[in-house]
Coordinates of C-alpha atoms and ligand atoms in Angstrom, one line a residue:
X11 CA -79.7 -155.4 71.2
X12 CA -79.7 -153.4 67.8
X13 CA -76.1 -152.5 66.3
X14 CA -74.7 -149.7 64.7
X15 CA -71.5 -148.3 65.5
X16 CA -69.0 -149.5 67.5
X17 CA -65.9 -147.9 68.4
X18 CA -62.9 -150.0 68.7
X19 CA -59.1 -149.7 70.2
X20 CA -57.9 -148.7 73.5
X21 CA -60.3 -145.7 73.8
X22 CA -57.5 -143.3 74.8
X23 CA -58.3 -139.8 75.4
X24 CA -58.0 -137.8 72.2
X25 CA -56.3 -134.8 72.0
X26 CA -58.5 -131.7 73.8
X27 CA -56.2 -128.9 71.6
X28 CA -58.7 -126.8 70.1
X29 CA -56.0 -124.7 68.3
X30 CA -54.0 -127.9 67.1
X31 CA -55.0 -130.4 64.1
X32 CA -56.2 -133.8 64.0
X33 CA -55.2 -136.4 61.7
X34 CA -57.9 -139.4 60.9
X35 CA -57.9 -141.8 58.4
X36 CA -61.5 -142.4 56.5
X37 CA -62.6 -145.5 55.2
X38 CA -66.2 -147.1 53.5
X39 CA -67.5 -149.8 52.3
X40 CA -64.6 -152.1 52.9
X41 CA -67.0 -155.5 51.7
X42 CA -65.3 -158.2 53.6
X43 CA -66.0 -161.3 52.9
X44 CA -65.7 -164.8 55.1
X45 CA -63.3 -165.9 51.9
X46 CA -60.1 -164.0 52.0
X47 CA -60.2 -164.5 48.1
X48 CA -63.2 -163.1 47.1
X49 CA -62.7 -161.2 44.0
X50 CA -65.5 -158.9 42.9
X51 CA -65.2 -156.6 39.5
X52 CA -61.9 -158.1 39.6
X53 CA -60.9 -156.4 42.8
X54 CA -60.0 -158.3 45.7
X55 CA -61.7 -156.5 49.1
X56 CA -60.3 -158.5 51.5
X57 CA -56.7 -158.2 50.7
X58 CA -57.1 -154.4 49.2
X59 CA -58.0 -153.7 53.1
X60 CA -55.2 -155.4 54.4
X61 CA -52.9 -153.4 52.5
X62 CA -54.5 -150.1 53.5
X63 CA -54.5 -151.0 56.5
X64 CA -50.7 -151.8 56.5
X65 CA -50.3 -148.0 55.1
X66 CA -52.1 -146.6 58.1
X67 CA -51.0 -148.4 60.7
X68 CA -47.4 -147.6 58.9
X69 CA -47.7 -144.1 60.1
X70 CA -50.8 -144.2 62.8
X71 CA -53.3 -141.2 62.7
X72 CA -55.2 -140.3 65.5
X73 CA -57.9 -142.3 64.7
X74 CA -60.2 -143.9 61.9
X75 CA -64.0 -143.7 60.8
X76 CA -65.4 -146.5 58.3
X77 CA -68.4 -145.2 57.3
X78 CA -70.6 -148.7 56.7
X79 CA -71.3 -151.7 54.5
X80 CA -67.9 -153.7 56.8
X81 CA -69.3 -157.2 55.0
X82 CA -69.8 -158.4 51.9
X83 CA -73.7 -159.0 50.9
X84 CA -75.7 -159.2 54.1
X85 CA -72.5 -159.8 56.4
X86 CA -71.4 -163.5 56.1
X87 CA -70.9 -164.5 59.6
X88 CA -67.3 -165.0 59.4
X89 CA -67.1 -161.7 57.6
X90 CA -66.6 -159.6 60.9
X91 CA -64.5 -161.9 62.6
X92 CA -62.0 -161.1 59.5
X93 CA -62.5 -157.7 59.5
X94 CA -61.4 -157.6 63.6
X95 CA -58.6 -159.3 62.5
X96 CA -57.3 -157.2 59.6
X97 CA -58.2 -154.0 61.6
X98 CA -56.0 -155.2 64.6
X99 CA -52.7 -153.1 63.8
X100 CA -54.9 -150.2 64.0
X101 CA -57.5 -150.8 66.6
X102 CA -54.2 -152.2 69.2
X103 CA -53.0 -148.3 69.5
X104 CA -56.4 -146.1 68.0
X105 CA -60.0 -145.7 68.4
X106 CA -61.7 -147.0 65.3
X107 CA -65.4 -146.1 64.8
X108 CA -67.5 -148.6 62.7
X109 CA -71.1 -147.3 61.1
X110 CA -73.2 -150.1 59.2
X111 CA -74.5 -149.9 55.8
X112 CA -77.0 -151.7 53.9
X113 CA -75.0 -154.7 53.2
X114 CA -74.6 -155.5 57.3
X115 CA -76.1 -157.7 59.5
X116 CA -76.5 -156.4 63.1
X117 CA -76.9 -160.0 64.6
X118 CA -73.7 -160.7 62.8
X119 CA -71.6 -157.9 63.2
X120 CA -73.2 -157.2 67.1
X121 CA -72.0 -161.3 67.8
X122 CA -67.9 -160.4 67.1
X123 CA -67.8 -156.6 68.1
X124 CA -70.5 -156.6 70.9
X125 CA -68.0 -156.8 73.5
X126 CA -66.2 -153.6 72.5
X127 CA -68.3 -151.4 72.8
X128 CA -67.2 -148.5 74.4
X129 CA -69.8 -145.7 73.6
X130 CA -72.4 -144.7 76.0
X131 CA -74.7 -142.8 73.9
X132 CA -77.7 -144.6 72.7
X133 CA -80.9 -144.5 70.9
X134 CA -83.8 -146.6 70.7
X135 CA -82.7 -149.3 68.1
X136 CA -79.7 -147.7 67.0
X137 CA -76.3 -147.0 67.8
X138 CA -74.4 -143.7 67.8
X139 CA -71.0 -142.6 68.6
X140 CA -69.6 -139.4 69.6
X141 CA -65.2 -138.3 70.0
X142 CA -64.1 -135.0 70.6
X143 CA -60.7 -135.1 68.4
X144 CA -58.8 -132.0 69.3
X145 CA -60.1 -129.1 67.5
X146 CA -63.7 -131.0 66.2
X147 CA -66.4 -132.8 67.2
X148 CA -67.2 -136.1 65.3
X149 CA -70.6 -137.6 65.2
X150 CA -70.8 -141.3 63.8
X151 CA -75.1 -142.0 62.9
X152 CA -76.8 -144.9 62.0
X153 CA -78.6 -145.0 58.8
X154 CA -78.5 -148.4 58.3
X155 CA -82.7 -149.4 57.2
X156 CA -83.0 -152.7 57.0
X157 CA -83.6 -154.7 54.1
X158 CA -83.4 -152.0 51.8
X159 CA -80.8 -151.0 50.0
X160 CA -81.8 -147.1 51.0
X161 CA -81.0 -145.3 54.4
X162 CA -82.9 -143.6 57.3
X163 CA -81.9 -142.3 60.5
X164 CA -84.8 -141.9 61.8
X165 CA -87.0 -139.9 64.1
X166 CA -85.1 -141.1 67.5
X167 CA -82.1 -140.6 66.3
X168 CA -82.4 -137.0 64.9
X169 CA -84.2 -136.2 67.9
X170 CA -81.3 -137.1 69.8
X171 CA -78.8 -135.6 67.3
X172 CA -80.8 -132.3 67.5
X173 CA -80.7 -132.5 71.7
X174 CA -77.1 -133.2 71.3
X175 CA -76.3 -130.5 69.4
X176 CA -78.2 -128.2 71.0
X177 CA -76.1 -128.6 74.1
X178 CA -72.6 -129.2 72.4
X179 CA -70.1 -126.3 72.4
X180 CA -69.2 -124.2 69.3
X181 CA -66.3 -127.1 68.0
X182 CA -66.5 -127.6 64.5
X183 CA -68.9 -130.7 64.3
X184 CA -68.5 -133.6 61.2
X185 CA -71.4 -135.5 60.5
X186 CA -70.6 -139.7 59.4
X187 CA -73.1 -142.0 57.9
X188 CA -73.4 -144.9 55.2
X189 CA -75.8 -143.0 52.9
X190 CA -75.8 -140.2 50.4
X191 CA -77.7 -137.1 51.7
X192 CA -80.2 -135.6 48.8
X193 CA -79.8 -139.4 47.2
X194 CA -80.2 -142.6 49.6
X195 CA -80.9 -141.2 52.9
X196 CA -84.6 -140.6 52.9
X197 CA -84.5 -138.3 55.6
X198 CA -82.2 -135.8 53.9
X199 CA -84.9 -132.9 54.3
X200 CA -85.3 -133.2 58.4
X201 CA -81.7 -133.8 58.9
X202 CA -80.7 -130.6 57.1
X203 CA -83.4 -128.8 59.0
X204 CA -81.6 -129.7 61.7
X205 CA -78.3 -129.3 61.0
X206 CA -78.1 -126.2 58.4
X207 CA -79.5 -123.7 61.2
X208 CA -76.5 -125.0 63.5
X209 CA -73.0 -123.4 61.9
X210 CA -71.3 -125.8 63.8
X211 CA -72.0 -128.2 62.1
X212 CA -69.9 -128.3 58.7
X213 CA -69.3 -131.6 56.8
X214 CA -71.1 -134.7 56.1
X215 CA -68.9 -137.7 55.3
X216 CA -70.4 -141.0 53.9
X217 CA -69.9 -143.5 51.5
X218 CA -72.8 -146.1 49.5
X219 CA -71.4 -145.2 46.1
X220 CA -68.7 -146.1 46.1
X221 CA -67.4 -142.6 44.3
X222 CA -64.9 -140.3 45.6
X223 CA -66.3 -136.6 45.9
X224 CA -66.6 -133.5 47.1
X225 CA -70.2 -131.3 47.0
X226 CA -71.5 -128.9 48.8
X227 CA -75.4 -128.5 50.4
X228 CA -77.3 -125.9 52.2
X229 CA -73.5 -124.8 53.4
X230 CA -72.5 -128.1 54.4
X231 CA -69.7 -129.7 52.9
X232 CA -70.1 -133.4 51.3
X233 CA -68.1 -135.6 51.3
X234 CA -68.2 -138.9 49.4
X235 CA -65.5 -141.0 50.1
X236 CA -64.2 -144.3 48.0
X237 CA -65.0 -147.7 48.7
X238 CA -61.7 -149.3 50.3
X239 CA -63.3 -152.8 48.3
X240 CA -64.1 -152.3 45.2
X241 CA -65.0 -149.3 42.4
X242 CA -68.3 -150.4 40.2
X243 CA -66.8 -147.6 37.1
X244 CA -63.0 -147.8 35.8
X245 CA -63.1 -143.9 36.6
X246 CA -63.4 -144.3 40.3
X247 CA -60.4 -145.3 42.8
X248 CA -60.4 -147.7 45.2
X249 CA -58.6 -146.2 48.4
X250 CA -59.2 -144.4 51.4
X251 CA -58.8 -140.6 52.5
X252 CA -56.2 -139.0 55.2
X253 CA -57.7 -135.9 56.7
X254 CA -56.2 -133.3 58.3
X255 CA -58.4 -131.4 60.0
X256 CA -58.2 -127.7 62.3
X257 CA -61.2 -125.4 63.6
X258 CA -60.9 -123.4 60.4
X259 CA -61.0 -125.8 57.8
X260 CA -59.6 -129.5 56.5
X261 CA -57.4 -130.8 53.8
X262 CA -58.2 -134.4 52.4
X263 CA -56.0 -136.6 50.9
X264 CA -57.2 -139.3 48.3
X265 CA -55.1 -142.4 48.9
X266 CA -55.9 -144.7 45.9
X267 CA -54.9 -148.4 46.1
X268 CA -56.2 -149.7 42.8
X269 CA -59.3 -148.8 40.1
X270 CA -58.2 -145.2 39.0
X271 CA -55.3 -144.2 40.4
X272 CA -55.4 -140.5 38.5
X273 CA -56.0 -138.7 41.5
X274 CA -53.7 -140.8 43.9
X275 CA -52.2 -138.3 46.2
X276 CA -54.9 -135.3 45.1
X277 CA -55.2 -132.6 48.1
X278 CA -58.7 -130.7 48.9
X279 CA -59.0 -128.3 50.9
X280 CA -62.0 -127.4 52.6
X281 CA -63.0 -123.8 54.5
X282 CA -65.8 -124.5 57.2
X283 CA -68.5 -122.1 57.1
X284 CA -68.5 -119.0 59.6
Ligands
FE2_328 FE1 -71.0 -150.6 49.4

């Protein structure tokens, strides 16, 4: 059975206020490793999680989205079992959604999450997950290809992502995934002919480069958030992003833990399209 995302915690019901806001925490590429003390560019991924963690769980959102690569190089088998372990403040009181990147092993990760799963959606050889969160609509996709370090969601999974869509109502809808649209998801062009036609749809959150961003394509919002691991330039922050989020809009919070700390605490705020 192929892996992809897995939704964790006690799978409460989420708050149905479309007038209200949600509060999420978003995380990528957290690199765990089956050593606790693997260091990588001189950052340490393992413990760098543990203490974001620690700051979430300090002051719980209503949930939390880690868009892919969970495990260091092609997920070491013990790799996931310490990534259960440091997510369990979290995942005891709030859904958790996991996506895989190209550093993950679906045997691996599948073998210590496969018995939480909790979504019902699937598609052939992937795994997708779907939360209404008060006033939005998130949709965590698999673009996990693999062997290669690129992504691709493929025909199934757009298909079902257009069907899906098609028959959701007008709530704001965010997009998650490991790769960068227009750069390392291969598919870019069919997804956005999917998705720019369909207003509801405004934001596509991912990870891969380990850069924190903000862009904007065909209307969509883009947005690039930090590796929770490790930074590969000194001008990039290692952290994780709070997001506040109504039917109008959202306001994003960089939380950076170590690399460059510059725009610890920075606030962007985004208008969905109309
Ligand atoms: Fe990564």
């Amino acid at each position: 059975m192929a892996a992809g995302v897995r939704l964790l915690g006690p799978g409460r019901a989420l708050a149905q206020d479309r007038d209200g806001c949600t509060r999420w925490a978003f995380l990528s590429d957290t690199h765990v490793a089956s050593n606790p003390d693997h260091r990588y560019n001189g950052f340490l991924p393992y413990r760098n999680l543990r203490e974001i963690v620690g700051q979430i769980a300090y002051d719980l959102p209503d949930g939390a989205v880690i868009t892919g690569d969970l495990a260091w190089k092609r997920g070491e088998s013990h790799a996931y079992e310490n990534l259960k372990a440091i997510l369990a403040p979290v995942t005891a009181k709030r859904p958790v959604y996991l996506g895989l990147g190209n550093h993950d092993n679906r045997a691996g990760f599948h073998g210590t999450f496969g018995g939480l799963i909790q979504d019902n959606l699937t598609v052939p050889d992937r795994h997708v997950a779907t939360a209404i969160a008060g006033p939005v609509r998130l949709i965590v996709l698999d673009s996990l290809l693999v062997d290669r370090a690129s992504g691709l969601l493929g025909q199934s999974q757009r298909a079902w992502l257009k069907a899906f869509l098609n028959a959701s109502d007008d709530r704001p809808a965010i997009l998650f995934l490991h790769h960068r649209p227009k750069i390392d998801l291969l598919d870019t062009p069919y997804l956005f002919d999917i998705i720019e036609p369909m207003v509801k749809v405004k934001a596509v959150v991912y990870g891969h480069s380990h850069e924190f961003g903000f862009s904007e394509y065909k209307g969509i919002h883009l947005i690039n958030l930090p590796s929770t691991g490790f930074s590969m330039s000194g001008g990039q922050p290692v952290g994780w992003v709070e997001a506040r989020i109504t039917k109008s809009g959202g306001e994003f919070v960089l939380r950076a833990l170590a690399g460059s700390r510059k725009l610890d605490g920075c606030r962007t705020r985004l208008c969905w399209r109309a």
